[in-house]
């Protein structure tokens, strides 16, 4: 190896130490110490694409396995065949490719005993990238081998990063689509973006009115979600410098990328400008920028779908409330009763551990619990005196009437409402109606709605009674825990009684004492 080392004159071989940002790790696996010394001597000071070569020396296949698990970014392995065993190098190749499933690292087999591993057999049977006899590997050939190996490794890593980045976008999109509120959506976008880019610093998601091009602190800036330094006291954290950067992006109507921050921009179908401002200590590569463009397209699409979903949800909820209020109005009960029941039920369901989807269904379906009262005559429904046994039997029919009105719907919400309408007068001890269900046989939605409904009924004036005091209501629920009501739910209800009373006050009317 006495050739003069010549550095090739090409654009991707750089001599300046100032351009180095990282290293190319090269693992030398050989049981001859001289091989390590000569290899390092020949390639000392070599720089490829602004990064020097970092050598890792081991003297057996067993030691090589340790280093391969320690460093996941080894670019090249210069590997001897005969070490602790005659085929130690070949077995290491199989281990790397098959057990570690590492297809990216380049492997150059270098042997002083070609008879132990003939090139014609080894190159076919083993996944190696080059085969050299030690006698032929001059300084120039070693350099050429190193450059070609690093180029291949660089290209494979780029391909893998593209593939990985697209996979992260594909994985993140369904998660974003599952967000059911604007705030959750914005937070989800930030979390997915931070994970995708491996960033962990401050970021914020902005929605700016299209006419407020300068985006000043005059109310036109609507911050939906924030992380890191921006998470609290956002108006104070939004410095003049950040504001100016946002103004520039709004003026150019294009994303901007800099060394320590970037701002993503897109314009939606509703003619509003949307921004993501994110700070970090990692420079965004050209590949990351292309991935961010794709990500923004998915986010924009998800946002439009979410807006449609929320509009439909709000419309559906209002229709359900109005329909439920018709039934309550017929029995001369307060219009806000159904709204309070919906909020009580949602809170209790949340504390019980229902999923977000189940909470949405319960929130919309609970107000429909007494829809069957539409089938009961006014004379019985609004009778101020005590009902006869026959009249009470007629009143009890409202649970099946409501169920029959709702059960045929294809809407999940209305099917849930049908269950609640039928079962909300079942009792936990099995003495309720219409089917005498017991305990967990009663749907959780109905058990929750029963508590919400009875609490609000006792707390309000009705044609047949005056409102009860909170003390009397609490005593009633404790006495009927495990009888009329699910005991676990009763405990949860009163464990969160301050929140219940806050809902009661928010949707109050003149029915309370």
CSV table of C-alpha atoms in Angstrom, one decimal:
chain,number,residue,atom,x,y,z
A,1,UNK,CA,0.0,0.0,0.0
A,2,UNK,CA,2.6,2.5,-1.0
A,3,UNK,CA,0.7,4.4,-3.6
A,4,UNK,CA,0.5,8.2,-3.1
A,5,UNK,CA,-2.9,9.1,-1.7
A,6,UNK,CA,-4.7,11.4,-4.2
A,7,UNK,CA,-7.9,13.2,-3.3
A,8,UNK,CA,-10.2,13.2,-6.3
A,9,UNK,CA,-11.2,16.6,-7.7
A,10,UNK,CA,-15.0,16.6,-7.7
A,11,UNK,CA,-17.7,18.7,-6.1
A,12,UNK,CA,-18.7,16.3,-3.4
A,13,UNK,CA,-15.2,15.9,-2.0
A,14,UNK,CA,-14.5,18.9,0.3
A,15,UNK,CA,-11.2,19.8,2.0
A,16,UNK,CA,-12.5,22.5,4.4
A,17,UNK,CA,-12.8,21.5,8.1
A,18,UNK,CA,-15.3,24.3,8.5
A,19,UNK,CA,-18.0,22.6,6.5
A,20,UNK,CA,-18.0,19.4,8.7
A,21,UNK,CA,-21.3,18.8,10.4
A,22,UNK,CA,-21.0,15.1,11.3
A,23,UNK,CA,-18.9,12.1,10.5
A,24,UNK,CA,-19.1,9.0,8.3
A,25,UNK,CA,-18.6,6.0,10.6
A,26,UNK,CA,-16.4,3.2,9.1
A,27,UNK,CA,-16.1,0.0,11.0
A,28,UNK,CA,-12.8,-1.9,10.5
A,29,UNK,CA,-13.2,-5.6,11.4
A,30,UNK,CA,-9.9,-7.4,11.2
A,31,UNK,CA,-7.7,-9.5,13.6
A,32,UNK,CA,-4.5,-8.0,12.3
A,33,UNK,CA,-3.6,-4.8,14.1
A,34,UNK,CA,-1.4,-3.6,11.2
A,35,UNK,CA,-4.4,-3.5,8.9
A,36,UNK,CA,-6.1,-1.0,11.2
A,37,UNK,CA,-3.1,1.2,11.4
A,38,UNK,CA,-2.4,1.3,7.7
A,39,UNK,CA,-6.1,1.9,6.8
A,40,UNK,CA,-6.4,4.8,9.2
A,41,UNK,CA,-3.0,6.2,8.0
A,42,UNK,CA,-4.0,6.1,4.3
A,43,UNK,CA,-7.4,7.7,4.9
A,44,UNK,CA,-6.4,10.2,7.6
A,45,UNK,CA,-7.9,13.6,7.0
A,46,UNK,CA,-10.3,12.4,4.2
A,47,UNK,CA,-13.5,14.5,3.9
A,48,UNK,CA,-16.5,13.6,1.9
A,49,UNK,CA,-19.4,16.0,1.5
A,50,UNK,CA,-18.2,18.1,4.4
A,51,UNK,CA,-17.8,15.2,6.9
A,52,UNK,CA,-14.7,13.4,8.0
A,53,UNK,CA,-14.4,9.7,8.4
A,54,UNK,CA,-14.6,8.3,12.0
A,55,UNK,CA,-13.0,4.9,12.3
A,56,UNK,CA,-14.2,2.2,14.7
A,57,UNK,CA,-11.7,-0.6,15.2
A,58,UNK,CA,-12.6,-4.1,16.3
A,59,UNK,CA,-10.7,-7.4,16.0
A,60,UNK,CA,-13.4,-10.1,15.9
A,61,UNK,CA,-16.9,-10.6,14.6
A,62,UNK,CA,-18.2,-10.8,18.2
A,63,UNK,CA,-16.8,-7.3,18.9
A,64,UNK,CA,-18.3,-6.1,15.6
A,65,UNK,CA,-21.8,-7.1,16.7
A,66,UNK,CA,-21.5,-5.0,19.9
A,67,UNK,CA,-20.5,-1.9,17.9
A,68,UNK,CA,-23.2,-2.5,15.3
A,69,UNK,CA,-25.8,-2.4,18.0
A,70,UNK,CA,-24.2,0.6,19.6
A,71,UNK,CA,-24.1,2.7,16.5
A,72,UNK,CA,-27.0,2.6,14.1
A,73,UNK,CA,-25.4,5.0,11.5
A,74,UNK,CA,-22.3,3.0,10.5
A,75,UNK,CA,-21.9,3.7,6.8
A,76,UNK,CA,-19.2,1.2,5.8
A,77,UNK,CA,-17.8,-2.1,7.1
A,78,UNK,CA,-14.3,-3.2,5.9
A,79,UNK,CA,-14.5,-6.8,6.9
A,80,UNK,CA,-11.9,-9.6,7.1
A,81,UNK,CA,-13.1,-13.2,6.5
A,82,UNK,CA,-10.8,-15.3,8.6
A,83,UNK,CA,-10.7,-14.2,12.3
A,84,UNK,CA,-11.8,-16.2,15.3
A,85,UNK,CA,-13.2,-18.7,12.8
A,86,UNK,CA,-12.4,-19.4,9.2
A,87,UNK,CA,-15.8,-18.0,8.2
A,88,UNK,CA,-16.3,-15.5,10.9
A,89,UNK,CA,-16.6,-12.6,8.5
A,90,UNK,CA,-19.1,-14.4,6.3
A,91,UNK,CA,-21.3,-15.3,9.3
A,92,UNK,CA,-21.2,-11.7,10.4
A,93,UNK,CA,-22.5,-10.6,7.0
A,94,UNK,CA,-25.5,-13.0,7.4
A,95,UNK,CA,-26.1,-11.7,10.9
A,96,UNK,CA,-26.1,-8.0,9.7
A,97,UNK,CA,-28.4,-8.6,6.7
A,98,UNK,CA,-30.7,-11.3,8.1
A,99,UNK,CA,-30.9,-10.9,11.8
A,100,UNK,CA,-30.3,-7.1,12.2
A,101,UNK,CA,-32.2,-6.5,8.9
A,102,UNK,CA,-29.6,-3.8,8.0
A,103,UNK,CA,-29.7,-3.5,4.3
A,104,UNK,CA,-28.2,0.0,4.2
A,105,UNK,CA,-24.7,-0.4,5.6
A,106,UNK,CA,-22.1,-1.1,2.8
A,107,UNK,CA,-19.9,-4.1,3.4
A,108,UNK,CA,-16.5,-4.6,1.7
A,109,UNK,CA,-15.0,-8.0,2.2
A,110,UNK,CA,-11.2,-7.8,2.5
A,111,UNK,CA,-9.3,-11.0,2.8
A,112,UNK,CA,-5.7,-12.2,2.8
A,113,UNK,CA,-6.7,-15.8,2.3
A,114,UNK,CA,-8.9,-15.9,-0.8
A,115,UNK,CA,-8.8,-19.6,-0.8
A,116,UNK,CA,-11.0,-19.7,2.3
A,117,UNK,CA,-13.7,-17.6,0.6
A,118,UNK,CA,-13.4,-17.6,-3.2
A,119,UNK,CA,-14.8,-14.4,-4.8
A,120,UNK,CA,-17.0,-16.3,-7.3
A,121,UNK,CA,-18.9,-18.0,-4.5
A,122,UNK,CA,-18.9,-15.3,-1.9
A,123,UNK,CA,-20.2,-12.5,-4.1
A,124,UNK,CA,-23.2,-14.7,-5.1
A,125,UNK,CA,-24.1,-16.2,-1.8
A,126,UNK,CA,-23.5,-13.3,0.5
A,127,UNK,CA,-25.0,-9.8,0.4
A,128,UNK,CA,-21.8,-7.9,0.2
A,129,UNK,CA,-21.0,-4.8,-1.9
A,130,UNK,CA,-17.4,-5.4,-2.9
A,131,UNK,CA,-14.6,-8.0,-2.6
A,132,UNK,CA,-11.0,-7.2,-2.3
A,133,UNK,CA,-7.8,-9.2,-1.7
A,134,UNK,CA,-5.5,-7.4,0.7
A,135,UNK,CA,-2.6,-7.6,-1.8
A,136,UNK,CA,-4.6,-5.6,-4.4
A,137,UNK,CA,-6.1,-3.0,-2.1
A,138,UNK,CA,-3.7,-0.1,-2.7
A,139,UNK,CA,-4.1,3.4,-1.3
A,140,UNK,CA,-5.8,4.6,-4.4
A,141,UNK,CA,-8.2,1.6,-4.6
A,142,UNK,CA,-9.0,2.0,-0.9
A,143,UNK,CA,-9.9,5.6,-1.5
A,144,UNK,CA,-12.0,4.7,-4.5
A,145,UNK,CA,-13.8,2.0,-2.6
A,146,UNK,CA,-14.5,4.3,0.3
A,147,UNK,CA,-16.0,7.1,-1.9
A,148,UNK,CA,-18.2,4.7,-3.9
A,149,UNK,CA,-19.4,3.0,-0.7
A,150,UNK,CA,-20.2,6.3,1.0
A,151,UNK,CA,-22.1,7.5,-2.1
A,152,UNK,CA,-24.2,4.4,-2.1
A,153,UNK,CA,-24.8,4.6,1.6
A,154,UNK,CA,-25.8,8.3,1.3
A,155,UNK,CA,-28.3,7.5,-1.5
A,156,UNK,CA,-29.8,4.6,0.4
A,157,UNK,CA,-30.2,6.7,3.5
A,158,UNK,CA,-31.9,9.4,1.5
A,159,UNK,CA,-34.3,6.8,0.0
A,160,UNK,CA,-35.0,5.4,3.5
A,161,UNK,CA,-35.6,8.9,4.9
A,162,UNK,CA,-38.1,9.6,2.0
A,163,UNK,CA,-39.8,6.3,2.7
A,164,UNK,CA,-39.8,6.9,6.5
A,165,UNK,CA,-41.0,10.5,6.1
A,166,UNK,CA,-43.9,9.5,3.9
A,167,UNK,CA,-44.8,6.7,6.3
A,168,UNK,CA,-44.9,9.1,9.1
A,169,UNK,CA,-47.2,11.4,7.2
A,170,UNK,CA,-49.5,8.5,6.3
A,171,UNK,CA,-49.5,7.4,10.0
A,172,UNK,CA,-50.2,10.9,11.3
A,173,UNK,CA,-53.0,11.7,8.9
A,174,UNK,CA,-55.6,9.3,10.4
A,175,UNK,CA,-54.7,10.5,13.9
A,176,UNK,CA,-55.4,14.1,12.8
A,177,UNK,CA,-58.7,13.1,11.1
A,178,UNK,CA,-59.9,11.6,14.4
A,179,UNK,CA,-59.7,15.0,16.1
A,180,UNK,CA,-63.2,16.1,17.0
A,181,UNK,CA,-62.7,19.8,17.9
A,182,UNK,CA,-60.8,22.7,16.4
A,183,UNK,CA,-58.5,22.9,19.4
A,184,UNK,CA,-57.8,19.2,19.5
A,185,UNK,CA,-57.2,19.3,15.8
A,186,UNK,CA,-54.6,22.1,16.0
A,187,UNK,CA,-52.9,20.4,19.0
A,188,UNK,CA,-52.8,17.2,17.1
A,189,UNK,CA,-51.3,18.8,14.1
A,190,UNK,CA,-48.5,20.3,16.2
A,191,UNK,CA,-47.8,17.0,18.0
A,192,UNK,CA,-47.6,15.0,14.8
A,193,UNK,CA,-45.4,17.7,13.2
A,194,UNK,CA,-43.0,17.8,16.1
A,195,UNK,CA,-42.8,14.0,16.1
A,196,UNK,CA,-42.3,13.8,12.4
A,197,UNK,CA,-39.4,16.3,12.4
A,198,UNK,CA,-38.1,15.2,15.9
A,199,UNK,CA,-38.5,18.8,17.1
A,200,UNK,CA,-39.3,19.6,20.7
A,201,UNK,CA,-39.3,23.4,21.0
A,202,UNK,CA,-42.0,26.1,20.9
A,203,UNK,CA,-44.6,26.1,18.2
A,204,UNK,CA,-48.0,27.6,17.6
A,205,UNK,CA,-50.9,27.1,15.2
A,206,UNK,CA,-52.5,30.3,13.9
A,207,UNK,CA,-55.6,31.2,12.0
A,208,UNK,CA,-55.6,34.7,10.5
A,209,UNK,CA,-58.5,36.5,9.0
A,210,UNK,CA,-57.8,37.0,5.3
A,211,UNK,CA,-58.4,40.7,5.5
A,212,UNK,CA,-55.9,41.2,8.4
A,213,UNK,CA,-52.8,41.0,6.2
A,214,UNK,CA,-50.6,42.7,8.8
A,215,UNK,CA,-51.8,40.4,11.5
A,216,UNK,CA,-51.5,42.9,14.4
A,217,UNK,CA,-52.6,42.3,18.0
A,218,UNK,CA,-56.0,43.7,17.4
A,219,UNK,CA,-58.1,40.6,17.7
A,220,UNK,CA,-57.7,39.4,14.2
A,221,UNK,CA,-55.1,36.8,15.3
A,222,UNK,CA,-56.9,33.6,16.5
A,223,UNK,CA,-54.4,31.2,18.1
A,224,UNK,CA,-55.9,27.7,18.2
A,225,UNK,CA,-53.2,25.8,19.9
A,226,UNK,CA,-49.7,26.2,21.2
A,227,UNK,CA,-46.8,24.3,22.7
A,228,UNK,CA,-43.6,25.0,24.6
A,229,UNK,CA,-42.8,28.6,25.3
A,230,UNK,CA,-46.0,29.7,23.6
A,231,UNK,CA,-48.3,27.5,25.6
A,232,UNK,CA,-48.9,30.1,28.3
A,233,UNK,CA,-49.3,33.9,28.1
A,234,UNK,CA,-49.3,33.6,24.3
A,235,UNK,CA,-49.8,37.3,23.7
A,236,UNK,CA,-46.8,38.1,25.7
A,237,UNK,CA,-44.7,35.4,24.1
A,238,UNK,CA,-45.5,36.6,20.6
A,239,UNK,CA,-42.7,39.1,20.2
A,240,UNK,CA,-42.5,41.8,17.6
A,241,UNK,CA,-39.9,39.8,15.8
A,242,UNK,CA,-42.2,36.8,15.4
A,243,UNK,CA,-45.1,39.1,14.4
A,244,UNK,CA,-42.9,40.6,11.7
A,245,UNK,CA,-42.0,37.1,10.4
A,246,UNK,CA,-45.7,36.3,10.2
A,247,UNK,CA,-46.4,39.5,8.4
A,248,UNK,CA,-43.7,38.6,5.8
A,249,UNK,CA,-45.3,35.2,5.2
A,250,UNK,CA,-48.8,36.6,4.9
A,251,UNK,CA,-47.5,39.2,2.4
A,252,UNK,CA,-45.7,36.6,0.3
A,253,UNK,CA,-48.4,33.9,0.9
A,254,UNK,CA,-45.8,31.2,0.9
A,255,UNK,CA,-44.0,29.1,3.5
A,256,UNK,CA,-40.6,30.3,4.8
A,257,UNK,CA,-37.7,28.3,6.2
A,258,UNK,CA,-34.7,29.5,8.2
A,259,UNK,CA,-32.0,28.0,10.3
A,260,UNK,CA,-33.8,28.3,13.6
A,261,UNK,CA,-37.5,28.5,12.7
A,262,UNK,CA,-40.0,28.0,9.9
A,263,UNK,CA,-43.5,29.1,9.0
A,264,UNK,CA,-45.9,26.9,7.0
A,265,UNK,CA,-48.6,28.7,5.1
A,266,UNK,CA,-51.6,27.6,3.2
A,267,UNK,CA,-54.9,29.2,2.1
A,268,UNK,CA,-58.1,27.2,2.6
A,269,UNK,CA,-61.3,27.0,0.6
A,270,UNK,CA,-63.0,29.4,3.0
A,271,UNK,CA,-60.5,32.2,2.0
A,272,UNK,CA,-58.7,32.2,5.3
A,273,UNK,CA,-54.9,32.1,5.7
A,274,UNK,CA,-53.5,29.4,8.0
A,275,UNK,CA,-50.0,29.3,9.6
A,276,UNK,CA,-47.9,27.0,11.6
A,277,UNK,CA,-45.0,28.8,13.2
A,278,UNK,CA,-42.4,26.5,14.7
A,279,UNK,CA,-39.0,27.1,16.4
A,280,UNK,CA,-36.3,24.5,16.8
A,281,UNK,CA,-32.6,24.0,16.8
A,282,UNK,CA,-32.6,21.7,13.8
A,283,UNK,CA,-32.2,23.0,10.3
A,284,UNK,CA,-34.9,21.8,8.0
A,285,UNK,CA,-33.5,19.9,5.0
A,286,UNK,CA,-34.8,20.1,1.5
A,287,UNK,CA,-36.3,16.6,2.0
A,288,UNK,CA,-38.1,17.7,5.1
A,289,UNK,CA,-39.5,20.7,3.2
A,290,UNK,CA,-40.9,18.4,0.6
A,291,UNK,CA,-42.4,16.3,3.3
A,292,UNK,CA,-43.9,19.3,5.0
A,293,UNK,CA,-45.5,20.4,1.7
A,294,UNK,CA,-47.3,17.0,1.6
A,295,UNK,CA,-48.1,17.2,5.2
A,296,UNK,CA,-49.8,20.6,4.8
A,297,UNK,CA,-51.9,19.2,1.9
A,298,UNK,CA,-53.2,16.5,4.3
A,299,UNK,CA,-53.7,19.0,7.1
A,300,UNK,CA,-55.6,21.3,4.9
A,301,UNK,CA,-57.9,18.5,3.7
A,302,UNK,CA,-58.3,17.3,7.3
A,303,UNK,CA,-59.2,20.8,8.4
A,304,UNK,CA,-61.9,21.2,5.7
A,305,UNK,CA,-63.4,17.8,6.6
A,306,UNK,CA,-63.3,18.8,10.3
A,307,UNK,CA,-65.1,22.0,9.6
A,308,UNK,CA,-67.9,20.2,7.7
A,309,UNK,CA,-68.1,17.6,10.5
A,310,UNK,CA,-68.4,20.3,13.2
A,311,UNK,CA,-71.1,22.2,11.2
A,312,UNK,CA,-73.0,18.9,10.7
A,313,UNK,CA,-72.6,18.1,14.4
A,314,UNK,CA,-73.8,21.5,15.5
A,315,UNK,CA,-76.8,21.3,13.2
A,316,UNK,CA,-77.6,17.7,14.3
A,317,UNK,CA,-77.3,18.7,18.0
A,318,UNK,CA,-79.6,21.7,17.6
A,319,UNK,CA,-82.2,19.6,15.8
A,320,UNK,CA,-82.0,17.0,18.6
A,321,UNK,CA,-82.3,19.6,21.3
A,322,UNK,CA,-85.3,21.3,19.6
A,323,UNK,CA,-87.1,18.0,19.2
A,324,UNK,CA,-86.4,17.0,22.8
A,325,UNK,CA,-87.6,20.4,24.0
A,326,UNK,CA,-90.9,19.9,22.2
A,327,UNK,CA,-91.6,16.9,24.3
A,328,UNK,CA,-90.5,18.7,27.5
A,329,UNK,CA,-92.6,21.7,26.7
A,330,UNK,CA,-95.7,19.5,26.3
A,331,UNK,CA,-95.2,18.4,29.9
A,332,UNK,CA,-94.7,22.0,30.9
A,333,UNK,CA,-91.1,21.4,32.0
A,334,UNK,CA,-88.3,23.9,31.5
A,335,UNK,CA,-86.7,24.1,28.1
A,336,UNK,CA,-83.2,24.1,29.5
A,337,UNK,CA,-83.9,20.7,31.2
A,338,UNK,CA,-82.7,18.8,28.1
A,339,UNK,CA,-79.6,20.9,27.8
A,340,UNK,CA,-78.7,20.4,31.4
A,341,UNK,CA,-79.3,16.7,31.2
A,342,UNK,CA,-77.0,16.5,28.1
A,343,UNK,CA,-74.2,18.3,29.9
A,344,UNK,CA,-74.6,16.3,33.2
A,345,UNK,CA,-74.6,13.1,31.2
A,346,UNK,CA,-71.5,14.1,29.2
A,347,UNK,CA,-69.6,15.1,32.4
A,348,UNK,CA,-70.5,11.9,34.2
A,349,UNK,CA,-69.7,9.8,31.1
A,350,UNK,CA,-66.3,11.5,30.9
A,351,UNK,CA,-65.6,10.7,34.6
A,352,UNK,CA,-66.7,7.2,34.0
A,353,UNK,CA,-64.1,6.8,31.3
A,354,UNK,CA,-66.2,6.7,28.1
A,355,UNK,CA,-64.4,7.3,24.8
A,356,UNK,CA,-64.7,10.6,23.0
A,357,UNK,CA,-66.9,9.0,20.4
A,358,UNK,CA,-69.2,7.6,23.1
A,359,UNK,CA,-69.3,10.9,24.8
A,360,UNK,CA,-70.5,12.6,21.6
A,361,UNK,CA,-73.2,10.0,21.2
A,362,UNK,CA,-74.3,10.3,24.8
A,363,UNK,CA,-74.3,14.1,24.7
A,364,UNK,CA,-76.6,14.1,21.6
A,365,UNK,CA,-78.8,11.2,22.6
A,366,UNK,CA,-79.5,11.9,26.3
A,367,UNK,CA,-81.8,14.9,25.6
A,368,UNK,CA,-84.1,12.5,23.7
A,369,UNK,CA,-84.9,10.4,26.8
A,370,UNK,CA,-88.5,11.6,27.2
A,371,UNK,CA,-89.4,11.9,23.5
A,372,UNK,CA,-92.1,9.3,24.0
A,373,UNK,CA,-94.1,11.9,26.0
A,374,UNK,CA,-95.3,13.1,22.7
A,375,UNK,CA,-97.6,10.1,22.7
A,376,UNK,CA,-99.1,10.8,26.1
A,377,UNK,CA,-102.2,12.9,26.5
A,378,UNK,CA,-102.0,16.3,28.0
A,379,UNK,CA,-104.5,15.4,30.7
A,380,UNK,CA,-102.3,12.8,32.1
A,381,UNK,CA,-99.0,14.3,31.3
A,382,UNK,CA,-99.8,17.6,33.1
A,383,UNK,CA,-102.1,16.4,35.8
A,384,UNK,CA,-101.3,18.4,39.0
A,385,UNK,CA,-102.8,15.7,41.3
A,386,UNK,CA,-101.5,12.3,42.1
A,387,UNK,CA,-101.9,9.8,39.2
A,388,UNK,CA,-104.1,6.8,39.5
A,389,UNK,CA,-102.6,3.4,38.9
A,390,UNK,CA,-104.0,3.2,35.4
A,391,UNK,CA,-102.7,6.7,34.6
A,392,UNK,CA,-99.3,5.8,35.8
A,393,UNK,CA,-99.3,2.7,33.6
A,394,UNK,CA,-100.0,5.0,30.7
A,395,UNK,CA,-97.2,7.4,31.7
A,396,UNK,CA,-94.8,4.4,31.8
A,397,UNK,CA,-95.6,3.7,28.1
A,398,UNK,CA,-93.6,6.8,27.1
A,399,UNK,CA,-90.3,4.8,27.3
A,400,UNK,CA,-91.5,2.3,24.7
A,401,UNK,CA,-93.1,5.0,22.6
A,402,UNK,CA,-89.9,6.9,22.5
A,403,UNK,CA,-87.9,3.7,21.7
A,404,UNK,CA,-90.3,2.8,18.8
A,405,UNK,CA,-90.1,6.3,17.4
A,406,UNK,CA,-86.3,6.2,17.3
A,407,UNK,CA,-85.2,2.6,16.8
A,408,UNK,CA,-85.7,2.4,13.0
A,409,UNK,CA,-83.2,5.2,12.3
A,410,UNK,CA,-79.9,4.5,10.5
A,411,UNK,CA,-78.2,7.2,12.5
A,412,UNK,CA,-76.0,5.9,15.3
A,413,UNK,CA,-77.0,8.8,17.5
A,414,UNK,CA,-80.7,8.1,17.2
A,415,UNK,CA,-80.2,4.3,17.8
A,416,UNK,CA,-78.4,5.3,21.0
A,417,UNK,CA,-81.3,7.7,21.9
A,418,UNK,CA,-83.7,4.7,21.4
A,419,UNK,CA,-81.8,2.7,24.0
A,420,UNK,CA,-81.8,5.6,26.4
A,421,UNK,CA,-85.5,6.3,25.9
A,422,UNK,CA,-86.4,2.7,26.6
A,423,UNK,CA,-84.1,2.0,29.5
A,424,UNK,CA,-83.7,5.3,31.5
A,425,UNK,CA,-86.5,4.2,33.9
A,426,UNK,CA,-84.9,0.8,34.6
A,427,UNK,CA,-83.6,0.4,38.1
A,428,UNK,CA,-80.2,-0.9,39.2
A,429,UNK,CA,-82.0,-3.5,41.5
A,430,UNK,CA,-84.2,-4.8,38.7
A,431,UNK,CA,-87.5,-3.3,39.8
A,432,UNK,CA,-87.8,-0.7,37.0
A,433,UNK,CA,-89.6,-0.7,33.7
A,434,UNK,CA,-90.3,-1.7,31.0
A,435,UNK,CA,-88.2,-4.9,31.1
A,436,UNK,CA,-87.0,-5.1,34.7
A,437,UNK,CA,-83.3,-5.0,33.7
A,438,UNK,CA,-80.8,-5.3,36.5
A,439,UNK,CA,-77.3,-3.8,37.0
A,440,UNK,CA,-75.0,-3.9,34.0
A,441,UNK,CA,-77.9,-5.3,31.9
A,442,UNK,CA,-79.0,-1.6,31.7
A,443,UNK,CA,-77.0,0.2,29.0
A,444,UNK,CA,-74.4,2.6,30.5
A,445,UNK,CA,-75.9,5.5,28.6
A,446,UNK,CA,-79.3,4.8,30.2
A,447,UNK,CA,-77.8,4.5,33.7
A,448,UNK,CA,-76.0,7.8,33.3
A,449,UNK,CA,-79.0,9.6,31.8
A,450,UNK,CA,-81.2,8.3,34.7
A,451,UNK,CA,-79.0,10.1,37.3
A,452,UNK,CA,-78.8,13.3,35.2
A,453,UNK,CA,-82.6,13.3,34.5
A,454,UNK,CA,-83.7,12.6,38.1
A,455,UNK,CA,-81.2,15.1,39.6
A,456,UNK,CA,-82.5,17.9,37.3
A,457,UNK,CA,-86.2,16.9,37.9
A,458,UNK,CA,-85.8,17.0,41.6
A,459,UNK,CA,-84.0,20.4,41.5
A,460,UNK,CA,-86.8,22.0,39.5
A,461,UNK,CA,-90.4,22.9,40.0
A,462,UNK,CA,-92.8,20.5,38.2
A,463,UNK,CA,-96.6,20.6,37.9
A,464,UNK,CA,-96.8,17.9,40.6
A,465,UNK,CA,-94.1,19.1,43.0
A,466,UNK,CA,-91.9,22.0,44.2
A,467,UNK,CA,-88.1,21.9,43.7
A,468,UNK,CA,-86.1,20.1,46.3
A,469,UNK,CA,-83.2,21.5,48.2
A,470,UNK,CA,-79.7,20.2,47.4
A,471,UNK,CA,-79.4,18.6,50.8
A,472,UNK,CA,-82.6,16.6,50.2
A,473,UNK,CA,-81.5,15.6,46.7
A,474,UNK,CA,-78.2,14.4,48.0
A,475,UNK,CA,-79.9,12.4,50.7
A,476,UNK,CA,-82.3,10.9,48.1
A,477,UNK,CA,-79.5,9.7,45.9
A,478,UNK,CA,-77.5,8.2,48.8
A,479,UNK,CA,-80.6,6.3,50.0
A,480,UNK,CA,-81.3,5.0,46.5
A,481,UNK,CA,-77.6,4.1,45.6
A,482,UNK,CA,-77.6,0.5,44.5
A,483,UNK,CA,-81.4,0.5,44.3
A,484,UNK,CA,-82.6,2.9,41.7
A,485,UNK,CA,-79.2,4.1,40.6
A,486,UNK,CA,-75.8,2.6,39.8
A,487,UNK,CA,-73.7,3.1,43.0
A,488,UNK,CA,-70.5,3.7,41.1
A,489,UNK,CA,-72.1,6.4,39.0
A,490,UNK,CA,-73.7,8.0,42.1
A,491,UNK,CA,-70.3,8.3,43.8
A,492,UNK,CA,-68.8,9.8,40.6
A,493,UNK,CA,-71.7,12.3,40.3
A,494,UNK,CA,-71.2,13.7,43.8
A,495,UNK,CA,-67.4,13.5,43.6
A,496,UNK,CA,-67.7,16.0,40.8
A,497,UNK,CA,-70.6,17.9,42.3
A,498,UNK,CA,-68.9,21.3,41.9
A,499,UNK,CA,-68.8,20.8,38.2
A,500,UNK,CA,-72.4,19.6,38.2
A,501,UNK,CA,-73.5,22.8,40.0
A,502,UNK,CA,-71.4,24.9,37.5
A,503,UNK,CA,-73.4,23.4,34.6
A,504,UNK,CA,-76.6,24.0,36.6
A,505,UNK,CA,-75.7,27.6,36.9
A,506,UNK,CA,-74.7,28.0,33.3
A,507,UNK,CA,-78.0,26.7,32.0
A,508,UNK,CA,-80.1,28.0,34.8
A,509,UNK,CA,-83.7,29.3,34.5
A,510,UNK,CA,-86.3,30.3,37.0
A,511,UNK,CA,-87.1,26.7,38.1
A,512,UNK,CA,-84.6,26.7,40.9
A,513,UNK,CA,-85.3,27.7,44.5
